[in-house]
Short mmCIF file of C-alpha atoms in Angstrom, two decimals:
data_model
loop_
_atom_site.label_atom_id
_atom_site.label_comp_id
_atom_site.label_asym_id
_atom_site.label_seq_id
_atom_site.Cartn_x
_atom_site.Cartn_y
_atom_site.Cartn_z
CA MET A 1 21.57 -55.88 -47.05
CA ILE A 2 18.83 -56.59 -44.54
CA LYS A 3 20.29 -53.97 -42.23
CA PHE A 4 20.26 -51.44 -45.04
CA LEU A 5 16.61 -52.20 -45.76
CA ILE A 6 15.73 -51.84 -42.13
CA LEU A 7 17.53 -48.51 -42.00
CA ILE A 8 15.63 -47.27 -45.04
CA LEU A 9 12.32 -48.43 -43.64
CA GLY A 10 13.13 -46.79 -40.33
CA LEU A 11 13.83 -43.50 -42.09
CA VAL A 12 10.62 -43.76 -44.07
CA PHE A 13 8.47 -44.48 -41.08
CA ALA A 14 10.18 -41.83 -38.99
CA GLY A 15 8.06 -39.36 -40.89
CA THR A 16 4.90 -40.99 -39.66
CA PRO A 17 5.11 -40.90 -35.91
CA TYR A 18 2.91 -43.60 -34.50
CA ASN A 19 2.45 -41.82 -31.22
CA GLN A 20 0.24 -39.22 -32.85
CA LYS A 21 -3.25 -38.92 -31.58
CA LYS A 22 -6.07 -40.67 -33.37
CA VAL A 23 -9.16 -38.92 -34.61
CA LEU A 24 -12.34 -40.67 -35.60
CA VAL A 25 -14.51 -39.01 -38.24
CA LEU A 26 -18.06 -40.27 -38.36
CA SER A 27 -20.50 -39.33 -41.05
CA ASP A 28 -23.09 -41.00 -43.21
CA ASN A 29 -22.59 -38.92 -46.35
CA PRO A 30 -19.55 -39.90 -48.43
CA ALA A 31 -19.81 -36.57 -50.26
CA ILE A 32 -17.98 -34.90 -47.40
CA TYR A 33 -14.71 -36.54 -48.42
CA VAL A 34 -14.86 -34.34 -51.48
CA SER A 35 -16.45 -31.22 -50.08
CA HIS A 36 -14.30 -31.09 -46.94
CA SER A 37 -11.05 -32.36 -48.38
CA GLN A 38 -9.06 -29.30 -47.34
CA PHE A 39 -10.22 -29.66 -43.77
CA PHE A 40 -9.21 -33.31 -43.70
CA ASN A 41 -5.83 -32.40 -45.17
CA LEU A 42 -5.27 -29.98 -42.34
CA LEU A 43 -6.35 -32.62 -39.90
CA SER A 44 -4.06 -35.31 -41.28
CA LYS A 45 -1.03 -33.11 -40.78
CA SER A 46 -1.18 -33.50 -37.03
CA PHE A 47 -3.38 -36.52 -36.39
CA ARG A 48 -4.04 -40.02 -37.62
CA VAL A 49 -7.54 -39.91 -39.00
CA ASP A 50 -10.00 -42.79 -39.29
CA TYR A 51 -13.01 -42.30 -41.51
CA LYS A 52 -16.01 -44.46 -40.69
CA ASN A 53 -19.62 -44.53 -41.62
CA ILE A 54 -21.91 -43.67 -38.78
CA GLN A 55 -24.23 -46.54 -39.38
CA SER A 56 -21.55 -49.16 -39.79
CA ASN A 57 -20.55 -51.66 -37.18
CA THR A 58 -16.86 -51.54 -37.93
CA PHE A 59 -15.80 -49.06 -35.35
CA ASN A 60 -15.71 -49.18 -31.59
CA LEU A 61 -15.19 -46.14 -29.48
CA GLN A 62 -14.24 -48.38 -26.62
CA LEU A 63 -12.63 -51.79 -26.77
CA PHE A 64 -12.25 -53.78 -23.56
CA GLY A 65 -12.50 -50.64 -21.48
CA GLU A 66 -9.87 -48.67 -23.38
CA TRP A 67 -10.76 -45.78 -25.59
CA GLN A 68 -9.62 -46.40 -29.12
CA TYR A 69 -9.58 -42.81 -30.27
CA ASP A 70 -8.41 -39.55 -28.80
CA HIS A 71 -10.73 -37.17 -30.56
CA LEU A 72 -14.00 -37.45 -32.37
CA ILE A 73 -15.56 -35.55 -35.25
CA LEU A 74 -19.23 -36.05 -35.87
CA PHE A 75 -21.12 -35.01 -38.94
CA SER A 76 -24.70 -34.96 -37.86
CA THR A 77 -27.32 -37.08 -39.55
CA THR A 78 -31.02 -37.32 -39.68
CA ASN A 79 -30.94 -40.70 -37.95
CA ASP A 80 -29.64 -41.71 -34.57
CA LEU A 81 -26.20 -43.11 -34.00
CA LYS A 82 -25.77 -46.65 -32.91
CA VAL A 83 -23.49 -45.31 -30.21
CA SER A 84 -25.52 -44.03 -27.28
CA THR A 85 -25.35 -40.46 -26.07
CA GLN A 86 -24.11 -41.75 -22.74
CA GLU A 87 -21.11 -43.34 -24.38
CA LEU A 88 -20.30 -40.12 -26.18
CA LEU A 89 -20.56 -38.25 -22.90
CA ASP A 90 -18.28 -40.79 -21.25
CA PHE A 91 -15.85 -40.18 -24.09
CA TYR A 92 -15.99 -36.49 -23.25
CA ASP A 93 -15.72 -37.13 -19.52
CA SER A 94 -12.53 -39.05 -20.06
CA GLY A 95 -10.91 -35.84 -21.27
CA ARG A 96 -11.19 -36.43 -25.00
CA ASN A 97 -12.42 -33.73 -27.34
CA ILE A 98 -15.37 -33.75 -29.69
CA LEU A 99 -16.16 -31.65 -32.73
CA LEU A 100 -19.74 -31.74 -33.87
CA LEU A 101 -20.76 -30.37 -37.24
CA GLY A 102 -24.46 -29.95 -37.04
CA SER A 103 -27.03 -29.27 -39.67
CA THR A 104 -30.47 -27.90 -39.57
CA ASP A 105 -32.12 -31.23 -40.26
CA GLN A 106 -30.24 -33.23 -37.67
CA SER A 107 -32.16 -35.69 -35.61
CA LYS A 108 -33.31 -35.28 -32.05
CA TYR A 109 -30.38 -37.40 -30.96
CA PHE A 110 -27.98 -34.66 -31.92
CA ARG A 111 -30.18 -31.90 -30.57
CA LYS A 112 -30.29 -33.58 -27.17
CA PHE A 113 -26.59 -34.24 -27.35
CA LEU A 114 -25.99 -30.54 -27.97
CA ASN A 115 -28.15 -29.67 -24.99
CA SER A 116 -25.83 -31.55 -22.67
CA PHE A 117 -23.19 -28.99 -23.47
CA GLY A 118 -25.21 -25.87 -22.87
CA LEU A 119 -25.85 -25.20 -26.54
CA ASP A 120 -29.06 -25.46 -28.46
CA MET A 121 -29.86 -25.78 -32.13
CA HIS A 122 -32.32 -23.50 -33.85
CA GLU A 123 -35.58 -24.84 -35.12
CA TYR A 124 -35.84 -27.62 -37.61
CA GLY A 125 -35.40 -26.30 -41.12
CA SER A 126 -34.38 -22.80 -40.12
CA SER A 127 -31.31 -21.04 -41.45
CA VAL A 128 -29.54 -17.81 -40.69
CA VAL A 129 -30.39 -14.92 -42.95
CA ASP A 130 -28.55 -11.65 -43.24
CA TYR A 131 -29.27 -9.01 -45.80
CA PHE A 132 -26.26 -6.83 -45.01
CA ASN A 133 -23.29 -9.01 -44.20
CA ASN A 134 -23.40 -11.65 -46.83
CA ILE A 135 -21.51 -12.91 -49.84
CA LYS A 136 -22.48 -11.84 -53.35
CA GLY A 137 -25.89 -10.71 -52.28
CA ASN A 138 -26.96 -14.20 -51.31
CA GLN A 139 -28.65 -13.55 -48.01
CA ASN A 140 -28.26 -17.12 -46.90
CA VAL A 141 -24.48 -17.07 -46.98
CA VAL A 142 -23.72 -14.81 -44.07
CA THR A 143 -20.47 -13.42 -42.81
CA THR A 144 -19.39 -12.21 -39.45
CA SER A 145 -16.32 -10.82 -37.79
CA ASN A 146 -17.41 -11.43 -34.24
CA VAL A 147 -14.89 -13.98 -33.03
CA ASN A 148 -13.91 -14.77 -29.43
CA ILE A 149 -10.89 -16.62 -28.17
CA LEU A 150 -9.74 -17.80 -31.59
CA LYS A 151 -7.55 -15.58 -33.69
CA VAL A 152 -9.12 -14.96 -37.06
CA ASP A 153 -8.58 -11.73 -38.96
CA LYS A 154 -10.94 -11.92 -41.86
CA PRO A 155 -14.68 -12.34 -41.84
CA ILE A 156 -16.06 -15.85 -41.61
CA ALA A 157 -18.75 -17.17 -43.89
CA HIS A 158 -21.51 -19.44 -42.72
CA GLN A 159 -24.47 -21.03 -44.37
CA GLY A 160 -27.10 -22.94 -42.52
CA ALA A 161 -28.60 -23.00 -39.09
CA GLY A 162 -27.37 -21.29 -36.01
CA LEU A 163 -26.88 -22.37 -32.42
CA ALA A 164 -28.16 -20.70 -29.33
CA MET A 165 -26.66 -20.22 -25.92
CA THR A 166 -26.99 -17.67 -23.13
CA PRO A 167 -26.60 -14.11 -24.41
CA TYR A 168 -23.52 -13.67 -22.22
CA GLU A 169 -20.36 -15.72 -22.12
CA THR A 170 -20.14 -18.11 -19.20
CA PHE A 171 -16.98 -19.53 -17.85
CA GLN A 172 -17.52 -22.85 -19.56
CA VAL A 173 -19.65 -22.22 -22.64
CA TYR A 174 -18.19 -19.91 -25.26
CA GLY A 175 -19.65 -18.45 -28.41
CA LEU A 176 -16.54 -18.72 -30.55
CA VAL A 177 -18.09 -17.23 -33.65
CA ARG A 178 -21.15 -15.16 -33.08
CA GLY A 179 -23.45 -13.74 -35.72
CA SER A 180 -23.08 -10.18 -36.91
CA GLU A 181 -25.50 -7.50 -35.82
CA THR A 182 -27.78 -7.73 -38.79
CA ALA A 183 -28.23 -11.49 -38.85
CA PHE A 184 -31.42 -13.16 -37.80
CA SER A 185 -32.99 -16.56 -37.96
CA GLY A 186 -36.69 -16.71 -37.38
CA PRO A 187 -37.38 -14.89 -34.14
CA ASN A 188 -33.74 -14.92 -33.00
CA LEU A 189 -31.58 -11.90 -33.69
CA SER A 190 -27.96 -10.81 -34.04
CA HIS A 191 -25.54 -11.50 -31.22
CA ASN A 192 -27.63 -14.32 -29.90
CA ILE A 193 -26.93 -16.46 -32.92
CA ILE A 194 -23.86 -18.63 -32.58
CA TYR A 195 -22.20 -20.04 -35.65
CA VAL A 196 -19.51 -21.92 -33.78
CA GLY A 197 -20.03 -22.63 -30.11
CA ALA A 198 -17.78 -24.44 -27.67
CA THR A 199 -17.85 -25.88 -24.19
CA GLN A 200 -14.88 -26.65 -22.02
CA GLY A 201 -15.65 -29.14 -19.30
CA ARG A 202 -14.25 -29.03 -15.81
CA ASN A 203 -11.89 -31.81 -16.85
CA ASN A 204 -10.64 -29.44 -19.58
CA ALA A 205 -12.08 -31.51 -22.42
CA ARG A 206 -13.31 -29.35 -25.25
CA PHE A 207 -16.43 -29.64 -27.33
CA VAL A 208 -16.88 -27.52 -30.44
CA ALA A 209 -20.13 -27.42 -32.36
CA THR A 210 -21.14 -25.62 -35.50
CA GLY A 211 -24.52 -25.04 -36.95
CA SER A 212 -23.75 -26.32 -40.42
CA TRP A 213 -21.28 -28.34 -42.39
CA GLU A 214 -20.56 -25.56 -44.83
CA ILE A 215 -18.52 -23.44 -42.48
CA LEU A 216 -15.61 -25.87 -42.86
CA SER A 217 -16.26 -26.86 -46.45
CA ASP A 218 -13.81 -26.39 -49.31
CA GLU A 219 -15.68 -23.62 -51.02
CA PHE A 220 -15.19 -21.36 -48.00
CA LEU A 221 -11.78 -22.65 -47.02
CA ASN A 222 -10.41 -22.00 -50.50
CA ASN A 223 -11.75 -18.47 -50.57
CA SER A 224 -8.82 -16.30 -49.60
CA ASN A 225 -11.00 -13.30 -48.75
CA LEU A 226 -12.59 -15.21 -45.92
CA GLY A 227 -11.15 -16.30 -42.63
CA ASN A 228 -12.61 -19.80 -42.78
CA PHE A 229 -9.25 -21.40 -43.44
CA GLU A 230 -7.79 -19.78 -40.36
CA LEU A 231 -10.91 -20.73 -38.46
CA ALA A 232 -10.43 -24.36 -39.48
CA GLN A 233 -6.82 -24.26 -38.31
CA GLU A 234 -7.81 -22.63 -35.03
CA ILE A 235 -10.60 -25.11 -34.42
CA ILE A 236 -8.21 -28.00 -34.99
CA LEU A 237 -5.67 -26.44 -32.65
CA TRP A 238 -7.97 -25.27 -29.90
CA GLY A 239 -10.65 -27.91 -30.15
CA PHE A 240 -8.23 -30.84 -30.06
CA GLY A 241 -6.19 -29.68 -27.14
CA GLN A 242 -3.13 -28.18 -28.77
CA SER A 243 -3.40 -24.53 -27.94
CA LYS A 244 -4.25 -22.59 -24.82
CA ILE A 245 -3.39 -25.41 -22.47
CA LEU A 246 -2.04 -24.31 -19.11
CA LYS A 247 -0.05 -26.18 -16.54
CA ALA A 248 0.96 -25.02 -13.10
CA GLU A 249 3.67 -26.62 -11.06
CA ASN A 250 6.36 -25.95 -8.53
CA LEU A 251 4.22 -24.29 -5.90
CA ILE A 252 6.43 -22.75 -3.25
CA HIS A 253 5.37 -21.05 -0.06
CA ARG A 254 7.77 -20.08 2.67
CA ARG A 255 8.46 -17.45 5.27
CA LEU A 256 9.88 -14.35 3.71
CA ASP A 257 13.18 -14.44 5.52
CA SER A 258 13.92 -18.15 5.51
CA ASP A 259 14.68 -20.77 2.92
CA ASP A 260 12.68 -23.70 4.22
CA ILE A 261 10.06 -24.53 1.67
CA LYS A 262 6.58 -25.27 2.95
CA PRO A 263 7.21 -24.97 6.70
CA TYR A 264 5.15 -26.92 9.14
CA ASN A 265 3.08 -23.97 10.22
CA TYR A 266 2.99 -20.22 10.08
CA ARG A 267 2.29 -17.74 12.84
CA LEU A 268 -0.12 -14.85 12.83
CA ARG A 269 1.15 -11.69 11.22
CA GLU A 270 4.16 -13.28 9.63
CA ASP A 271 5.45 -12.31 6.22
CA CYS A 272 4.86 -15.00 3.68
CA TYR A 273 6.17 -15.58 0.16
CA PHE A 274 4.24 -17.55 -2.41
CA SER A 275 5.27 -18.47 -5.92
CA ILE A 276 4.06 -20.78 -8.66
CA ASP A 277 5.21 -21.56 -12.20
CA ILE A 278 2.58 -21.42 -14.92
CA PHE A 279 3.34 -22.85 -18.33
CA GLU A 280 1.49 -22.81 -21.61
CA TRP A 281 1.82 -25.48 -24.25
CA ASP A 282 3.41 -24.24 -27.46
CA TYR A 283 2.46 -26.62 -30.24
CA GLN A 284 4.96 -25.20 -32.68
CA LYS A 285 7.93 -25.66 -30.43
CA ASP A 286 6.41 -28.80 -28.92
CA GLN A 287 7.26 -27.78 -25.40
CA TRP A 288 5.93 -25.89 -22.41
CA VAL A 289 6.74 -22.20 -22.46
CA PRO A 290 6.14 -19.66 -19.70
CA TYR A 291 2.64 -18.28 -19.71
CA VAL A 292 2.29 -14.53 -19.93
CA SER A 293 -0.98 -13.28 -18.55
CA THR A 294 -2.05 -10.12 -20.24
CA ASP A 295 -3.59 -8.11 -17.48
CA ASN A 296 -2.23 -9.22 -14.15
CA ASP A 297 -5.14 -11.47 -13.56
CA VAL A 298 -3.78 -14.58 -11.89
CA ILE A 299 -5.28 -14.05 -8.48
CA LEU A 300 -4.28 -15.77 -5.29
CA GLU A 301 -6.91 -16.22 -2.62
CA PHE A 302 -6.00 -16.80 0.98
CA VAL A 303 -9.09 -18.56 2.24
CA MET A 304 -10.44 -19.91 5.47
CA LEU A 305 -14.15 -20.31 4.75
CA ASP A 306 -14.02 -16.76 3.39
CA PRO A 307 -11.18 -15.22 1.45
CA TYR A 308 -9.08 -13.03 3.69
CA TYR A 309 -6.91 -11.83 0.85
CA ARG A 310 -7.48 -11.75 -2.89
CA LEU A 311 -4.34 -10.45 -4.50
CA PRO A 312 -2.96 -10.61 -8.04
CA LEU A 313 0.27 -12.49 -8.47
CA LYS A 314 3.19 -10.55 -9.91
CA LYS A 315 5.11 -12.00 -12.82
CA GLY A 316 8.67 -12.87 -11.94
CA ASP A 317 11.43 -14.41 -14.02
CA GLY A 318 10.58 -17.11 -16.48
CA ALA A 319 7.30 -18.75 -15.63
CA LYS A 320 7.23 -17.66 -12.01
CA TYR A 321 4.28 -15.81 -10.55
CA GLU A 322 5.03 -14.63 -7.05
CA LEU A 323 3.65 -12.61 -4.19
CA GLN A 324 4.69 -11.40 -0.75
CA PHE A 325 2.07 -10.64 1.81
CA LYS A 326 1.43 -10.55 5.51
CA ILE A 327 -0.63 -13.31 7.04
CA PRO A 328 -3.72 -11.79 8.69
CA ASP A 329 -4.41 -11.52 12.35
CA VAL A 330 -6.45 -14.71 12.45
CA TYR A 331 -5.27 -18.22 13.18
CA GLY A 332 -6.64 -21.42 11.72
CA VAL A 333 -6.28 -23.65 8.70
CA PHE A 334 -5.99 -21.60 5.53
CA GLN A 335 -5.75 -22.50 1.88
CA PHE A 336 -3.85 -20.88 -0.91
CA LYS A 337 -6.34 -21.00 -3.74
CA ILE A 338 -5.87 -20.15 -7.38
CA ASN A 339 -9.02 -20.31 -9.45
CA TYR A 340 -7.95 -19.17 -12.88
CA LEU A 341 -10.86 -19.41 -15.30
CA LYS A 342 -9.76 -17.39 -18.28
CA PRO A 343 -12.13 -18.02 -21.20
CA GLY A 344 -10.53 -20.26 -23.79
CA TYR A 345 -7.78 -21.50 -21.51
CA THR A 346 -7.85 -24.68 -19.50
CA PHE A 347 -9.01 -24.18 -15.95
CA LEU A 348 -6.34 -23.80 -13.32
CA LYS A 349 -7.61 -24.81 -9.92
CA ILE A 350 -5.04 -25.12 -7.21
CA ALA A 351 -5.50 -25.42 -3.48
CA GLU A 352 -2.73 -25.82 -0.91
CA LYS A 353 -3.45 -26.05 2.79
CA ILE A 354 -1.40 -24.37 5.49
CA THR A 355 -1.91 -23.87 9.20
CA VAL A 356 -1.50 -20.59 11.00
CA ARG A 357 -0.94 -20.80 14.70
CA PRO A 358 -1.61 -18.13 17.32
CA PHE A 359 1.14 -16.48 19.31
CA ARG A 360 3.05 -18.65 21.68
CA HIS A 361 2.86 -17.60 25.28
CA ASP A 362 6.16 -15.78 25.11
CA GLU A 363 5.68 -14.22 21.69
CA TYR A 364 3.33 -11.49 22.74
CA GLY A 365 4.66 -7.96 22.96
CA ARG A 366 6.20 -7.10 26.29
CA TYR A 367 6.14 -3.90 28.28
CA LEU A 368 3.89 -2.13 25.88
CA VAL A 369 3.38 1.49 26.81
CA GLN A 370 -0.32 1.40 26.30
CA ALA A 371 -0.71 -1.46 28.74
CA PHE A 372 0.89 0.47 31.59
CA PRO A 373 -2.37 1.12 33.46
CA TYR A 374 -2.98 -2.61 33.56
CA TYR A 375 0.53 -3.31 34.81
CA PHE A 376 0.16 -0.61 37.42
CA SER A 377 -3.19 -1.90 38.58
CA SER A 378 -2.02 -5.50 38.95
CA PHE A 379 1.02 -4.58 40.98
CA GLY A 380 -0.95 -1.88 42.74
CA THR A 381 -3.45 -4.49 43.87
CA MET A 382 -0.67 -6.60 45.26
CA ALA A 383 0.91 -3.63 46.99
CA GLY A 384 -2.45 -2.66 48.41
CA PHE A 385 -2.91 -6.20 49.59
CA VAL A 386 0.38 -6.14 51.43
CA VAL A 387 -0.53 -2.84 53.07
CA PHE A 388 -3.92 -4.22 54.02
CA LEU A 389 -2.36 -7.31 55.55
CA ILE A 390 -0.08 -5.22 57.68
CA ALA A 391 -2.93 -2.99 58.80
CA PHE A 392 -5.23 -5.92 59.43
CA LEU A 393 -2.88 -8.09 61.38
CA LEU A 394 -1.41 -5.36 63.48
CA ASN A 395 -4.74 -3.95 64.41
CA LYS A 396 -6.06 -4.70 67.84
CA MET B 1 -31.36 8.26 71.93
CA SER B 2 -32.85 11.28 70.38
CA GLU B 3 -30.61 12.66 67.73
CA THR B 4 -31.36 15.92 66.07
CA LYS B 5 -32.44 15.21 62.54
CA PHE B 6 -31.21 17.69 60.03
CA VAL B 7 -32.62 15.89 57.00
CA ASP B 8 -35.79 14.01 56.28
CA GLU B 9 -35.16 10.39 57.08
CA ASN B 10 -36.95 8.88 54.08
CA SER B 11 -35.31 10.87 51.31
CA LEU B 12 -32.24 9.68 49.48
CA LEU B 13 -29.97 11.99 51.38
CA GLY B 14 -31.57 10.87 54.60
CA ILE B 15 -30.91 7.22 53.77
CA ALA B 16 -27.30 7.98 52.93
CA ALA B 17 -26.79 9.93 56.10
CA THR B 18 -28.36 7.22 58.24
CA PHE B 19 -26.27 4.57 56.52
CA TRP B 20 -23.06 6.50 57.06
CA GLN B 21 -23.82 7.15 60.69
CA GLN B 22 -24.70 3.54 61.41
CA TYR B 23 -21.72 2.26 59.46
CA SER B 24 -19.14 4.40 61.18
CA THR B 25 -20.40 3.59 64.66
CA LYS B 26 -21.43 0.00 64.43
CA THR B 27 -18.81 -1.81 62.31
CA PRO B 28 -15.60 -2.94 63.96
CA GLN B 29 -12.25 -1.50 62.96
CA LYS B 30 -11.00 -4.63 61.17
CA LEU B 31 -14.01 -4.75 58.90
CA LYS B 32 -13.55 -1.10 58.07
CA ILE B 33 -10.01 -1.77 56.97
CA MET B 34 -11.24 -4.56 54.74
CA ASP B 35 -13.87 -2.29 53.29
CA ALA B 36 -11.22 0.29 52.52
CA PHE B 37 -9.19 -2.27 50.59
CA SER B 38 -12.24 -3.40 48.66
CA LEU B 39 -13.07 0.16 47.76
CA TYR B 40 -9.52 0.72 46.57
CA CYS B 41 -9.70 -2.34 44.31
CA PHE B 42 -13.08 -1.23 42.97
CA ILE B 43 -11.70 2.18 42.08
CA LEU B 44 -8.85 0.48 40.25
CA VAL B 45 -11.36 -1.54 38.20
CA ILE B 46 -13.30 1.58 37.30
CA ILE B 47 -10.15 3.39 36.21
CA GLN B 48 -9.13 0.49 34.00
CA LEU B 49 -12.52 0.17 32.38
CA PHE B 50 -12.53 3.88 31.69
CA TYR B 51 -9.10 3.63 30.11
CA CYS B 52 -10.18 0.66 28.03
CA ALA B 53 -13.25 2.51 26.79
CA LEU B 54 -10.97 5.36 25.72
CA VAL B 55 -8.11 3.52 24.10
CA GLY B 56 -9.47 0.06 23.42
CA ASP B 57 -8.24 -3.18 24.89
CA PHE B 58 -5.30 -3.81 22.66
CA PRO B 59 -3.15 -6.17 24.70
CA ARG B 60 -6.20 -8.03 25.70
CA ASN B 61 -4.31 -10.36 27.99
CA SER B 62 -2.92 -7.41 29.91
CA PHE B 63 -6.33 -5.82 30.14
CA LEU B 64 -7.89 -8.99 31.46
CA SER B 65 -5.18 -9.62 33.97
CA GLY B 66 -5.24 -6.03 35.25
CA VAL B 67 -8.98 -6.01 35.69
CA PHE B 68 -9.13 -9.46 37.18
CA ALA B 69 -6.36 -8.72 39.67
CA ALA B 70 -8.32 -5.85 41.13
CA ALA B 71 -11.77 -7.38 40.82
CA GLY B 72 -10.66 -10.76 42.07
CA ALA B 73 -8.90 -9.25 45.06
CA MET B 74 -12.05 -7.33 45.86
CA ILE B 75 -14.24 -10.42 45.67
CA ILE B 76 -11.94 -12.54 47.78
CA ASN B 77 -11.76 -9.75 50.30
CA ILE B 78 -15.53 -9.54 50.45
CA CYS B 79 -15.70 -13.28 51.03
CA LEU B 80 -13.35 -13.01 53.99
CA ARG B 81 -15.38 -10.12 55.33
CA LYS B 82 -18.48 -12.23 55.22
CA GLN B 83 -16.71 -14.95 57.16
CA LEU B 84 -15.38 -12.63 59.81
CA ASN B 85 -18.67 -10.88 60.43
CA PRO B 86 -20.68 -13.03 62.86
CA GLU B 87 -23.95 -11.89 61.30
CA THR B 88 -23.15 -13.00 57.77
CA LYS B 89 -21.03 -16.04 58.49
CA TYR B 90 -21.56 -19.08 56.26
CA MET B 91 -20.13 -22.51 56.89
CA SER B 92 -18.83 -23.19 60.34
CA ILE B 93 -15.15 -22.53 59.83
CA SER B 94 -13.02 -20.87 62.40
CA ASN B 95 -11.70 -17.41 61.71
CA GLU B 96 -8.10 -18.57 61.38
CA ARG B 97 -9.02 -21.15 58.81
CA ALA B 98 -10.95 -18.56 56.83
CA PHE B 99 -7.93 -16.29 56.89
CA TRP B 100 -5.62 -19.04 55.59
CA GLU B 101 -8.04 -19.76 52.79
CA TYR B 102 -8.06 -16.08 52.00
CA LEU B 103 -4.30 -15.99 51.78
CA ALA B 104 -4.22 -19.07 49.56
CA ALA B 105 -6.80 -17.60 47.22
CA MET B 106 -4.90 -14.34 46.95
CA VAL B 107 -1.65 -16.15 46.18
CA VAL B 108 -3.25 -18.16 43.40
CA LEU B 109 -4.84 -15.03 42.00
CA PHE B 110 -1.59 -13.13 41.95
CA LEU B 111 0.31 -16.00 40.38
CA THR B 112 -2.22 -16.21 37.61
CA VAL B 113 -2.20 -12.48 37.09
CA ILE B 114 1.55 -12.29 36.78
CA ASN B 115 1.55 -15.19 34.37
CA PHE B 116 -1.11 -13.70 32.19
CA LEU B 117 0.14 -10.17 32.29
CA GLY B 118 2.38 -10.36 29.19
#
């Protein structure tokens, strides 16, 4: 009987895997549990969610040096958090992701926190206005179709303030959802307004920030004409480290005609073969699948202080990216470098050191035709010397 | 004592003519042989440099060894000539000793050249 009960309990709890990641949701307005219920439903499907009040003392980000949560969602407030900005930044530095839902009346704490990530909030009390791309003529509820990196088909609605970043995409800070051409907010115009911005740190931790709470609220998520539901799914996938994660392993370099992997050193002008396996995490299949780069853009650099070669790797079977090339006419300590910074994907930075030695004394070309004058002159000098000796010594 | 002068003694041609006349009468036969060998080596150097300017010094080791064989032989020869000429002698070494040193230097030079030639 006891065994039967244990079996039943085991089957019940098998549906709730306890190795899921934990998300902490901090806010000070209990109304969000109603107005963002769809979003939290989506979240609970793949994470264990803890809801805490920002001002309460019942949560600890860190307990005895161990982080208690894997991801963090912040709903911004008009007051400061009891957790310091430095602790939040340490949370981010440890590789954990943060989603910040800002609002136009958020306190300076959140504005400064946003600044650490290369994003900036618009002025206090401002909101984005668009007379052309809006919903039902309400110029405050704006829509846009300008989406980077995430895959959303339908227009996205937004109501509230906007964020600002550089007018161009950088390799770390992305404008995931940018305003449409006719939107403005105070003195800022069109493509410079960000509705959802993101930063990926060098440790591949991701930070997503929005300008208002409404972009993920139920009234937009339930609207099937808008893409907000897909946006919410994509933010949960991308922002919490489930999609567009790359991994590279199995780096092989060898001489073209031999099978020894990673030989001790190479010689000038030898043929070299390099290959690496690049995988992408597939969250649906829960495994690593081969990464397919769209436009031949995984580039291998062969560097000694300056890159001597910069060549794209060719896709081979499975996850293999490979290349054959000829080592240049220079000897020294080189590095195979891959610096793959595709926007939206985790950064791939790989460096592998090899040595290239000069020719050994007997590896130079012999009896080259174009060196004949030099051969002739050397032996001619010796012959002349012998003749001179004879003439000199036999002369009276 | 009085030679008929066909050219003006202070012009370039005059200097060359005087030099040639003095050289061919005053220097001993042995030194002239040494001078001939030095001139031969110098011509070899010039030829090689001309060839290198044309084609480039691809097998650089070969180029260096060819040039240094000829130039080095010339220099060592000039050193021996200085020793053997009583006017320009330096260091009080006997002539035989100078000649042995000359031979040793030439042997070392040729060994190096052959080694470096590839």
